[in-house]
Amino acid sequence: MRLLHTPLLCALLATSMSYAEETKQPFSPYADRAYPTKLLFGEQHMHTALSADAGGGGTTLLPRDAYRFAKGEQVLSNTNQPAQRNRPLDFMCITEHTDGMGAITDILKGTPNVMNDKQGAELHKRFAQGGEVARRASQDLIKWFAQGEISPALNYQPGNPDYKRTWESLVQAAEEYNEPHHFTTMIAYEWTSLVKGNNLHRNVILRDGAERALQVLPFTMTPPMGSPNPQDLWKWLEAYEAKTGGQAIAIPHNGNLSNGIMYAIQDDFNNGAKFDIAYVTARAKWEKLMEISQAKGDGETHPKLSPNDEFADYETWDHGNLDLTNKKTDAMLPFEYARSTLKNGIKLEDELGVNPFKYGFVSGSDHHTAMSTGMDNNYFGAFTWGEPRKDRIVSTEGNVSIGKYNPKLEIGYDTWQYASPGPTAVWATSNTRAGIFDAMKRKEVYASTGPRISVRVFGGFDFSKEDIKQRDFARLGYAKGVPMGGDLKQAPKGKKAGFLIRALRDPEGANLDRVQVVKGWLDSKGETHEKVYDVAWSGDRKVGKDGKVPSVGDTVDLSVPTWTNTIGTAQLATFWEDPDFDASQKSFYYVRVIEIPTPRWTAYDAVRYKITNLPQNVKLKTQERAYTSPIWYSPSK
Amino acid sequence: MFKRILQEPLLHFLVVGSLLFFYLSSTDTETKSQVTISQGKIKQLTAQFTKTRQRTPSDEELDALIENQIREDLAFEHGVQMGLVENDSIIKRRVQQKIEFMLNDSIGSIEPSLEDLETYLTTHKEQYTIEPVYAFRHIYINPEQHDDVNAFILELQSNNLDKSYRNVGDSMMMQSEFVDISTAHIARLFGRKFSKNLDAISLKRWQGPVKSGYGVHLVYIDNKIPKHLATLEEVETQLRRDFRVDAQKKAVNSFYDELKVQYDVKVEEGQ
C-alpha cells in the first residue's frame, strides 16, 4: 500500500499532525510540504519535421521551433502564418517516430574524419577562432553549399570527429531548452509499431539527460534492429535502465485506431495465447500511463460500451484502424478504450494476481506540426495540411474536406473531426525532469481535453465532510488517504471508500458544469460493471428520476463565437462516499470534470473564414473535460 | 522508283548502321549496377544494433541486418532507375531537410564570444526583459457565495488580516501564500488580468479587491523584484542558444539567396 510516498514524507506528516493536535501552525508554512504542490501543464506527444511523415508532409519546423513555440514565443507556422500560444506550457516531450529517424544522416555515413580533409581542416580552424573569422567562415560555408563546392568529407559537423545522428540532435535540442523550474524538456521518442495497419504506438519518456540518453539508440519496429512486439520494447526499457542507471516508461496511445489489439486480453504475438505472469508483470512495470485524449479522437469510452453515459460520445473516432485498411467492428471496442480496459485489468488481476492494465491518464496532441495548439480559438491542426486555411473544413464548392478515405471500404474521416487536443496535467514536486517523471510514474497526473482545469482527488476510509472545507485539504488528503494513481487496500470493517474532490476551472476558461466519479468493479461472479455518479454540480439543479443531474444549459453564441460564464461555476468541491461500496469487490474510481459548453475550433473557423455552406454534421460545440488517473481498491483475498 | 530507293547511299548507310548497332549492343557485356555492403557498413549496422538492443546481434540477426540493407539499397537503386525519385515531394523534402541540417549543424557549432552575446542582448532587449517576481499572500472571495460582496470585503478589511488571513475569506483550491513566484506563473494560476493588476499594487499592506479568473482577492505583497532588463549573467545560457538559432536561420536564408544566384529561377505567369 502506498498511502505515503516516502518515509521522509511520513515523518514530516507525523510532525505536522502533532502540531495540528496542539492547534499550532508550523512556523514556516512551506516547511512540511513534502507532497506535490505544483500543478504543471505540458505536452506529452509532439512531432516535428524530423518525423518522416511530418517532414515529408511539408512540416518544416524542428525541435527547437517546437520548444520556442511551447515556451510562448511567436513562430512562423509551416505554412508561414504567424502563430503563438496564449500561455506557455510548463513542459514538453518531443516524440519523433523512431523508424526512419536515422535516415537523415545517411548522407553522412562512412565519411572520413573532417581533419583529414583540407577544406574541413581549414574551416575547423577558422570556426575555432570565433568572432569575425568564424563569421566569414560561415559565409564561405553557405556559399560552398550553394555552389556544390562542399567537400564530401564535410558532410558532418566541423569540429566533431563523429557524425551526428538525429537522436543526438534531438537530445541536444532538449538539453538546450531545458530550464529546470521554468520549462522542462523531457527526452523522449515514439516507438511506432503498426501491425497490419493496427496502431500499437507507444511514447517512450526518459527521466534522464543527455549523458544517459546518448548511451543508447531508440527502439525501432523493423526487425532485427527493432521489433513490432511491445514485449521487445519492454526489454529495451529494461536494458536501458540496466545499462544507464536511468529510468523510462512507455505510454500507449490511440487504442481507438488499433482495431482491438492495443488493450487485447491475449498475446497476439504468440498466437493469441493467454497472458502469462511474465507478460502482465512486465506490462504493469513499464506501462503506467495511457494517452486517453488526443487529436485523433478521445479514448475514455465509447457510447456503445457505456450506453448509459450521456457524456460518452466525445470526439469519437471509430471508423477503422490507423491506415483505414480495416473496418471497425463492435467486438473490437472493449479492447480500445480506457474504461473497458481498466475493467479488464481488474478481471485479469483476479485471475493472475497482477493487473497489466493499471493505467493512469495523460493527454497528447500527436500534432505533426511542432506546434502544440490546443485551444479551440487558436487551432493550427494536427498536420501541416490541417493548418488554418479557408477550406480546411469545407471546400468552396461545399464539399467536406477529407482527412483520409478508403473508397474500397467506404470508411474515412473528415478534417473537421480532428479534435483540438489538451495538455497533460502533472502534480509535481518541482518543474524538473525528475519531478515530472516521478509524478508520471506514480500516476499523479491527469488528462485534459483542452482547458487547464485543476483537479485533485484523494481516496481513503477516514475522510469526513468536514475535511473538504479544510484549506490545506491536500495535506489532509495525503495524511489520511491516497492521491490519484494510488491504491486502497482492504477497507476497515464497516467503512466505505470516500473521496475528497476539488476542481477549479481554467482561470481563463469556461465554468464547470459538474464533477463525476466513474466507478468500475468486479462482482463475485467475475463480471465487470461500470457506473457514473454525479457528485458535485453547479447551481441548484435537482437530480432527475433517472438519477442524473439535468443539463447545465448552453450559452454558446456561434455568431461570434463565444460563451458566457453565466451558467456553471468556478469551482466545485465535495466529499463523496461510494453508496454502493462493497468491501469484497475489486474496483477503481476516477474523476471526470465536465465544463459548460463552449465553441469548438470548427465554430471559430466558420466565423473567421465566413463559411456559409457548413454541412449539418460538422460539430460546432464541445464540452471539454478532465479525466483524473484512477484510484484502485483491492480487498485482500 | 522502288529500285531507285534501293540504290540510295543514305539507305545503305542507315541499314548497315542499324545492323551494326544491334550487333554491338547485343554483344556488349552489360555493365551491372553495383550494390556493395562494405565492411564499414556492416560494422555500423552491428554498432547500431548493439546500441539499440544493449547486446551484439547473433549470426542470424546480422545476416538479417545485411539482407535488409541489401534490399534497401537494391530497391533504392532500382527505384532511381525507374524514375521514382522524380517529382516525389517526400523525397525532395527529405533532401531539402538534409541539406538544411548539414548547414545548421555547421553553423550551430560556432560558439559566440561574450562580445557577440553582449551585442545580441542589446539588440534584443525586449526579449530578455524579466517580469516582476513576487512574494505575496491573498484572501479569496467567491462572489457566488455572497449577496453583497462589497460589504463582505469591508468586513474583512476591518480585521487584523496579518494574523487571520489564512482562516478568513472563502475556501479555494490554491495556497494562500506564494514566495518567489514569477509573473508568468501567477498569470497561469490566477489569469493574466490578476498578474497585471498585481504590478500596480504597493507593497506591505493589504489591498484590493483584485480581480482574478475565479473572483476577487485581497492581496498583501511581501516582496517584489521589479521588472528589469536582464543582464548577461542572468540569461547567458538562453542568449547562447538563441544566438545560435538566429545564426542558423540567417544561414539558411543566405543559402537560398546564394542558390537563387546559382540557378535561373522562373515562376510562370498565370493566365
PDB file of C-alpha atoms in Angstrom, chain A residues 64 105 107-109 111-115 119-121 123-124 127 141 145 150-165 168-169 172 176, chain B residues 98 101-111 244 248:
ATOM      1  CA  ARG A  64      13.967  23.978 -31.398  1.00  0.00           C
ATOM      2  CA  THR A 105      22.127  11.244 -41.553  1.00  0.00           C
ATOM      3  CA  ILE A 107      24.224  11.237 -46.304  1.00  0.00           C
ATOM      4  CA  LEU A 108      26.826  11.429 -43.592  1.00  0.00           C
ATOM      5  CA  LYS A 109      27.626   7.793 -43.212  1.00  0.00           C
ATOM      6  CA  THR A 111      32.725   9.731 -44.251  1.00  0.00           C
ATOM      7  CA  PRO A 112      36.322  10.079 -43.092  1.00  0.00           C
ATOM      8  CA  ASN A 113      37.419  12.415 -40.378  1.00  0.00           C
ATOM      9  CA  VAL A 114      36.980  16.105 -41.071  1.00  0.00           C
ATOM     10  CA  MET A 115      40.520  16.899 -40.200  1.00  0.00           C
ATOM     11  CA  GLN A 119      38.672  22.214 -46.670  1.00  0.00           C
ATOM     12  CA  GLY A 120      37.436  20.698 -43.435  1.00  0.00           C
ATOM     13  CA  ALA A 121      40.641  21.347 -41.586  1.00  0.00           C
ATOM     14  CA  LEU A 123      37.093  25.575 -41.756  1.00  0.00           C
ATOM     15  CA  HIS A 124      37.621  23.951 -38.426  1.00  0.00           C
ATOM     16  CA  PHE A 127      35.457  28.352 -36.698  1.00  0.00           C
ATOM     17  CA  LEU A 141      30.430  27.540 -45.967  1.00  0.00           C
ATOM     18  CA  PHE A 145      26.955  24.576 -50.036  1.00  0.00           C
ATOM     19  CA  ILE A 150      31.472  21.490 -50.463  1.00  0.00           C
ATOM     20  CA  SER A 151      33.910  18.690 -49.939  1.00  0.00           C
ATOM     21  CA  PRO A 152      32.140  15.341 -49.435  1.00  0.00           C
ATOM     22  CA  ALA A 153      34.179  14.852 -46.307  1.00  0.00           C
ATOM     23  CA  LEU A 154      32.431  17.842 -44.806  1.00  0.00           C
ATOM     24  CA  ASN A 155      29.095  16.133 -44.630  1.00  0.00           C
ATOM     25  CA  TYR A 156      29.259  16.337 -40.931  1.00  0.00           C
ATOM     26  CA  GLN A 157      29.710  18.866 -38.262  1.00  0.00           C
ATOM     27  CA  PRO A 158      33.071  20.593 -38.376  1.00  0.00           C
ATOM     28  CA  GLY A 159      34.961  20.105 -35.173  1.00  0.00           C
ATOM     29  CA  ASN A 160      33.057  16.976 -34.290  1.00  0.00           C
ATOM     30  CA  PRO A 161      35.008  13.859 -35.200  1.00  0.00           C
ATOM     31  CA  ASP A 162      31.865  11.776 -35.237  1.00  0.00           C
ATOM     32  CA  TYR A 163      28.819  12.229 -37.414  1.00  0.00           C
ATOM     33  CA  LYS A 164      25.628  13.361 -35.787  1.00  0.00           C
ATOM     34  CA  ARG A 165      22.524  11.313 -35.711  1.00  0.00           C
ATOM     35  CA  GLU A 168      21.820  13.130 -30.974  1.00  0.00           C
ATOM     36  CA  SER A 169      20.468  16.354 -32.368  1.00  0.00           C
ATOM     37  CA  GLN A 172      20.957  18.212 -27.890  1.00  0.00           C
ATOM     38  CA  GLU A 176      19.481  23.458 -24.819  1.00  0.00           C
TER      39      GLU A 176
ATOM     40  CA  LYS B  98      19.252  17.041 -45.056  1.00  0.00           C
ATOM     41  CA  PHE B 101      20.516  20.168 -41.345  1.00  0.00           C
ATOM     42  CA  MET B 102      24.052  19.978 -42.585  1.00  0.00           C
ATOM     43  CA  LEU B 103      24.125  23.714 -42.892  1.00  0.00           C
ATOM     44  CA  ASN B 104      22.570  24.162 -39.455  1.00  0.00           C
ATOM     45  CA  ASP B 105      24.976  21.743 -37.835  1.00  0.00           C
ATOM     46  CA  SER B 106      27.903  23.551 -39.341  1.00  0.00           C
ATOM     47  CA  ILE B 107      26.707  26.982 -38.343  1.00  0.00           C
ATOM     48  CA  GLY B 108      25.500  25.717 -34.975  1.00  0.00           C
ATOM     49  CA  SER B 109      28.980  24.691 -33.996  1.00  0.00           C
ATOM     50  CA  ILE B 110      30.145  28.292 -33.950  1.00  0.00           C
ATOM     51  CA  GLU B 111      30.491  29.420 -30.343  1.00  0.00           C
ATOM     52  CA  ARG B 244      22.908  30.097 -32.453  1.00  0.00           C
ATOM     53  CA  GLN B 248      21.211  29.147 -38.270  1.00  0.00           C
TER      54      GLN B 248
END
